[in-house]
Amino acid sequence: MRVAKHQYEHLCFSGHFLIFSRNAVLESSLLEGTYKAPNPRKTGTTIAGMVYNNGVVLGADTRATDDMVVADKNCMKIHYIAPKIYCCGAGVAADAEMATQMMASNVELHMLNTGRPPLVAMVTRQLKQMLFRYQGHMGSSVIVGGVDVTGAHLYSVYPHGSYDKLPFLTMGSGAAAAVSVFEDRFKPNMELEEAKQLVRDAIAAGIFCDLGSGSNVDLCVITEAGVQFLRGYDKPTAKGQRSGQYRYKPGTTAVLTKTETPLSLDVVDESVQLMDTE
Amino acid sequence: MEKHYTDSKVKGVSTGTTILAAIFDGGVVIGSDSRASIGGEYVSSKTINKVIQVHDRIFCCMAGSLADAQAVIKSAKSHLSFHSVQMESPPLVIAAASVLKELCYKNKDELQAGFLTAGWDSKKGPQVYVVSLGGMLISQQVTIGGSGSTYIYGYVDAKYKPNMTREECLQFATNALALAMGRDNVSGGVAHLVVITEKGVEHVVVPGDKLPRFNDE
């Protein structure tokens, strides 16, 4: 049936894949000339989220790394998508930033189009469809959390486009450290303060135990009533107060005797070497 | 953690997996484990759902790259519901399997996903179809798939009998999944089983601690 065949073609993915074979050829030809494509700045990162009795708590560290150098000590990884939907982004910083900004703009248009406040599931679907289209080349892992008319929800989306819906989630290089804290202490329907403390502890585990994460803990609490963005909620790596001094005051050790012996040295050879100073 | 995926053969999150489907007298059982892993090292989800309902009496199990499998199944589900409206009748199980096969075959160079389709229709009763990685579609009485399946070929060959009762088949499926999860590191979690008959659909979830235990466990 002709109509059915048409239906198939628009559901086919074939159009999207051609560009990646071209990119692969370009990359291999770069290598032949011993040039290396520059490494993108990654956020390293520990991001986490959990659902508690009244909404969602999202958390993130604030370190952005450029290979082994910290490029930004206080970057913001919790991004706005909609009034009650926020996104934590991990992976390549630019990709995460672009993906979340595109989502924010799409959601605004969708809201105007449908005349309804957005659903967290809608944001997740658009995000995963976009990431799948880029076949993992857009290296951003995202945790989407928020409250909509159906309740509080938390989703994770991986760079290749797979998604998952769970009551608590962690992503990024520090995910393994953070998830262990959740596995130990998470309970469904926790109270707000307990939930904030748990997310803070999970991010702190990532900050201390993962090299790619560091600096401060940012939290974002989303409820039916609104959003509380707690930038710099905790600063576990702040320099502490020195409690003592290693220096001793002159005179601590008593001087019993003093002997001075001059050493007479003769100049044997003198030579001048010019330095290249430009 | 994210760089680990390049070591594995599957890009991104892998379903790892043990999936199986078997026909019994009057219906079909389809089931899977619930673990999703990255690079064979990190369990990204302990409770992922790999048995997806694509229509009232048709279920699919996915294996391979989670992103590819989820995208293909979503596309197939929408196409199947449209097809069902056009035909003014519930779709045949082979129609569902064919939709998956078209997507897998036409995009075989880019996709890394395989499926089991099981269901009941009024034309041929209970059926099981396998759509493998490259897009081959075959019909079988009993079939297993995923990385964990290698450990239970012997068990399935020895223990499967055609025309089992519903209880026998459920026990067979639970045992098979438990054995595979016990030996395969990327399969685990709970066992999701769905029993499909003419009358309806029933979900059976067997949590990890209630799975049958065997010698040496």
Short mmCIF file of N, CA, C and O in Angstrom, two decimals, chain B residues 74-122:
data_model
loop_
_atom_site.label_atom_id
_atom_site.label_comp_id
_atom_site.label_asym_id
_atom_site.label_seq_id
_atom_site.Cartn_x
_atom_site.Cartn_y
_atom_site.Cartn_z
N LYS B 74 10.13 2.88 20.28
CA LYS B 74 9.19 3.98 20.31
C LYS B 74 8.61 4.23 18.93
O LYS B 74 7.42 4.45 18.74
N SER B 75 9.50 4.17 17.93
CA SER B 75 9.08 4.38 16.56
C SER B 75 8.15 3.24 16.11
O SER B 75 7.10 3.48 15.49
N ALA B 76 8.51 2.01 16.48
CA ALA B 76 7.70 0.85 16.08
C ALA B 76 6.32 0.90 16.73
O ALA B 76 5.31 0.59 16.10
N LYS B 77 6.28 1.33 17.97
CA LYS B 77 5.00 1.39 18.71
C LYS B 77 4.05 2.36 18.03
O LYS B 77 2.86 2.08 17.86
N SER B 78 4.60 3.51 17.62
CA SER B 78 3.72 4.50 16.99
C SER B 78 3.26 4.01 15.63
O SER B 78 2.09 4.17 15.26
N HIS B 79 4.17 3.37 14.89
CA HIS B 79 3.79 2.86 13.58
C HIS B 79 2.74 1.76 13.69
O HIS B 79 1.79 1.70 12.92
N LEU B 80 2.92 0.90 14.71
CA LEU B 80 2.00 -0.22 14.89
C LEU B 80 0.60 0.25 15.25
O LEU B 80 -0.40 -0.30 14.79
N SER B 81 0.53 1.29 16.06
CA SER B 81 -0.82 1.76 16.45
C SER B 81 -1.52 2.38 15.26
O SER B 81 -2.73 2.22 15.07
N PHE B 82 -0.74 3.05 14.39
CA PHE B 82 -1.32 3.61 13.17
C PHE B 82 -1.81 2.50 12.25
O PHE B 82 -2.90 2.56 11.68
N HIS B 83 -0.97 1.45 12.12
CA HIS B 83 -1.31 0.29 11.29
C HIS B 83 -2.58 -0.37 11.78
O HIS B 83 -3.47 -0.75 11.00
N SER B 84 -2.70 -0.46 13.10
CA SER B 84 -3.87 -1.10 13.69
C SER B 84 -5.14 -0.30 13.39
O SER B 84 -6.20 -0.87 13.13
N VAL B 85 -5.02 1.03 13.42
CA VAL B 85 -6.18 1.87 13.10
C VAL B 85 -6.55 1.71 11.64
O VAL B 85 -7.72 1.58 11.26
N GLN B 86 -5.51 1.66 10.77
CA GLN B 86 -5.77 1.50 9.33
C GLN B 86 -6.47 0.18 9.03
O GLN B 86 -7.37 0.11 8.20
N MET B 87 -6.00 -0.90 9.71
CA MET B 87 -6.54 -2.23 9.46
C MET B 87 -7.85 -2.47 10.19
O MET B 87 -8.53 -3.45 9.95
N GLU B 88 -8.17 -1.59 11.09
CA GLU B 88 -9.38 -1.71 11.92
C GLU B 88 -9.42 -3.02 12.67
O GLU B 88 -10.48 -3.61 12.86
N SER B 89 -8.28 -3.51 13.07
CA SER B 89 -8.23 -4.73 13.89
C SER B 89 -6.90 -4.74 14.63
O SER B 89 -5.97 -4.06 14.22
N PRO B 90 -6.82 -5.52 15.71
CA PRO B 90 -5.54 -5.56 16.42
C PRO B 90 -4.45 -6.11 15.50
O PRO B 90 -4.73 -6.97 14.67
N PRO B 91 -3.22 -5.61 15.61
CA PRO B 91 -2.19 -6.05 14.67
C PRO B 91 -1.77 -7.49 14.94
O PRO B 91 -1.89 -7.98 16.06
N LEU B 92 -1.28 -8.15 13.88
CA LEU B 92 -0.74 -9.50 14.04
C LEU B 92 0.63 -9.40 14.69
O LEU B 92 1.32 -8.40 14.53
N VAL B 93 1.02 -10.44 15.40
CA VAL B 93 2.33 -10.42 16.06
C VAL B 93 3.42 -10.29 15.02
O VAL B 93 4.42 -9.59 15.22
N ILE B 94 3.21 -10.94 13.86
CA ILE B 94 4.25 -10.85 12.83
C ILE B 94 4.36 -9.45 12.28
O ILE B 94 5.43 -9.03 11.85
N ALA B 95 3.24 -8.68 12.32
CA ALA B 95 3.31 -7.29 11.86
C ALA B 95 4.23 -6.49 12.78
O ALA B 95 5.07 -5.71 12.31
N ALA B 96 4.08 -6.69 14.08
CA ALA B 96 4.94 -5.98 15.04
C ALA B 96 6.39 -6.34 14.80
O ALA B 96 7.28 -5.48 14.76
N ALA B 97 6.64 -7.66 14.63
CA ALA B 97 8.02 -8.11 14.41
C ALA B 97 8.57 -7.55 13.11
O ALA B 97 9.74 -7.18 13.03
N SER B 98 7.72 -7.47 12.09
CA SER B 98 8.17 -6.94 10.80
C SER B 98 8.54 -5.47 10.88
O SER B 98 9.52 -5.03 10.25
N VAL B 99 7.78 -4.72 11.63
CA VAL B 99 8.09 -3.29 11.80
C VAL B 99 9.48 -3.13 12.41
O VAL B 99 10.31 -2.36 11.94
N LEU B 100 9.74 -3.92 13.45
CA LEU B 100 11.07 -3.86 14.09
C LEU B 100 12.14 -4.29 13.12
O LEU B 100 13.21 -3.69 13.05
N LYS B 101 11.83 -5.34 12.34
CA LYS B 101 12.81 -5.86 11.41
C LYS B 101 13.16 -4.81 10.36
O LYS B 101 14.32 -4.59 10.02
N GLU B 102 12.17 -4.10 9.83
CA GLU B 102 12.42 -3.07 8.81
C GLU B 102 13.38 -2.02 9.35
O GLU B 102 14.34 -1.63 8.69
N LEU B 103 13.10 -1.56 10.59
CA LEU B 103 13.95 -0.52 11.17
C LEU B 103 15.36 -1.05 11.40
O LEU B 103 16.34 -0.36 11.11
N CYS B 104 15.47 -2.29 11.91
CA CYS B 104 16.80 -2.84 12.20
C CYS B 104 17.58 -3.11 10.92
O CYS B 104 18.79 -2.88 10.84
N TYR B 105 16.88 -3.62 9.90
CA TYR B 105 17.58 -3.99 8.66
C TYR B 105 18.01 -2.76 7.88
O TYR B 105 19.14 -2.66 7.40
N LYS B 106 17.08 -1.79 7.75
CA LYS B 106 17.40 -0.62 6.93
C LYS B 106 18.52 0.21 7.55
O LYS B 106 19.22 0.92 6.86
N ASN B 107 18.66 0.16 8.87
CA ASN B 107 19.68 0.96 9.55
C ASN B 107 20.73 0.09 10.20
O ASN B 107 21.29 0.46 11.22
N LYS B 108 21.01 -1.06 9.59
CA LYS B 108 21.85 -2.04 10.27
C LYS B 108 23.26 -1.53 10.55
O LYS B 108 23.89 -1.95 11.50
N ASP B 109 23.76 -0.60 9.71
CA ASP B 109 25.13 -0.12 9.93
C ASP B 109 25.23 0.78 11.16
O ASP B 109 26.30 0.94 11.73
N GLU B 110 24.13 1.41 11.52
CA GLU B 110 24.21 2.37 12.61
C GLU B 110 23.63 1.87 13.91
O GLU B 110 24.00 2.32 14.97
N LEU B 111 22.67 0.94 13.82
CA LEU B 111 21.99 0.49 15.04
C LEU B 111 22.66 -0.72 15.64
O LEU B 111 23.27 -1.53 14.95
N GLN B 112 22.57 -0.81 16.98
CA GLN B 112 23.06 -2.00 17.68
C GLN B 112 21.96 -2.46 18.61
O GLN B 112 22.05 -2.29 19.82
N ALA B 113 20.90 -3.03 18.03
CA ALA B 113 19.79 -3.46 18.89
C ALA B 113 19.15 -4.70 18.30
O ALA B 113 19.01 -4.83 17.09
N GLY B 114 18.76 -5.63 19.18
CA GLY B 114 18.04 -6.83 18.77
C GLY B 114 16.78 -6.97 19.62
O GLY B 114 16.72 -6.41 20.72
N PHE B 115 15.79 -7.68 19.13
CA PHE B 115 14.51 -7.75 19.84
C PHE B 115 13.93 -9.15 19.81
O PHE B 115 14.16 -9.93 18.90
N LEU B 116 13.14 -9.46 20.85
CA LEU B 116 12.26 -10.61 20.83
C LEU B 116 10.85 -10.05 20.85
O LEU B 116 10.56 -9.14 21.61
N THR B 117 10.00 -10.58 19.99
CA THR B 117 8.61 -10.14 19.99
C THR B 117 7.74 -11.34 20.31
O THR B 117 7.89 -12.40 19.69
N ALA B 118 6.85 -11.18 21.27
CA ALA B 118 5.96 -12.30 21.61
C ALA B 118 4.56 -11.76 21.80
O ALA B 118 4.37 -10.63 22.26
N GLY B 119 3.58 -12.56 21.44
CA GLY B 119 2.21 -12.09 21.61
C GLY B 119 1.20 -13.11 21.18
O GLY B 119 1.54 -14.25 20.82
N TRP B 120 -0.04 -12.65 21.23
CA TRP B 120 -1.13 -13.51 20.82
C TRP B 120 -1.96 -12.76 19.80
O TRP B 120 -2.28 -11.57 19.99
N ASP B 121 -2.33 -13.41 18.69
CA ASP B 121 -3.32 -12.81 17.80
C ASP B 121 -4.33 -13.87 17.40
O ASP B 121 -4.13 -15.06 17.59
N SER B 122 -5.44 -13.41 16.80
CA SER B 122 -6.55 -14.33 16.53
C SER B 122 -6.25 -15.23 15.34
O SER B 122 -6.90 -16.25 15.15
#
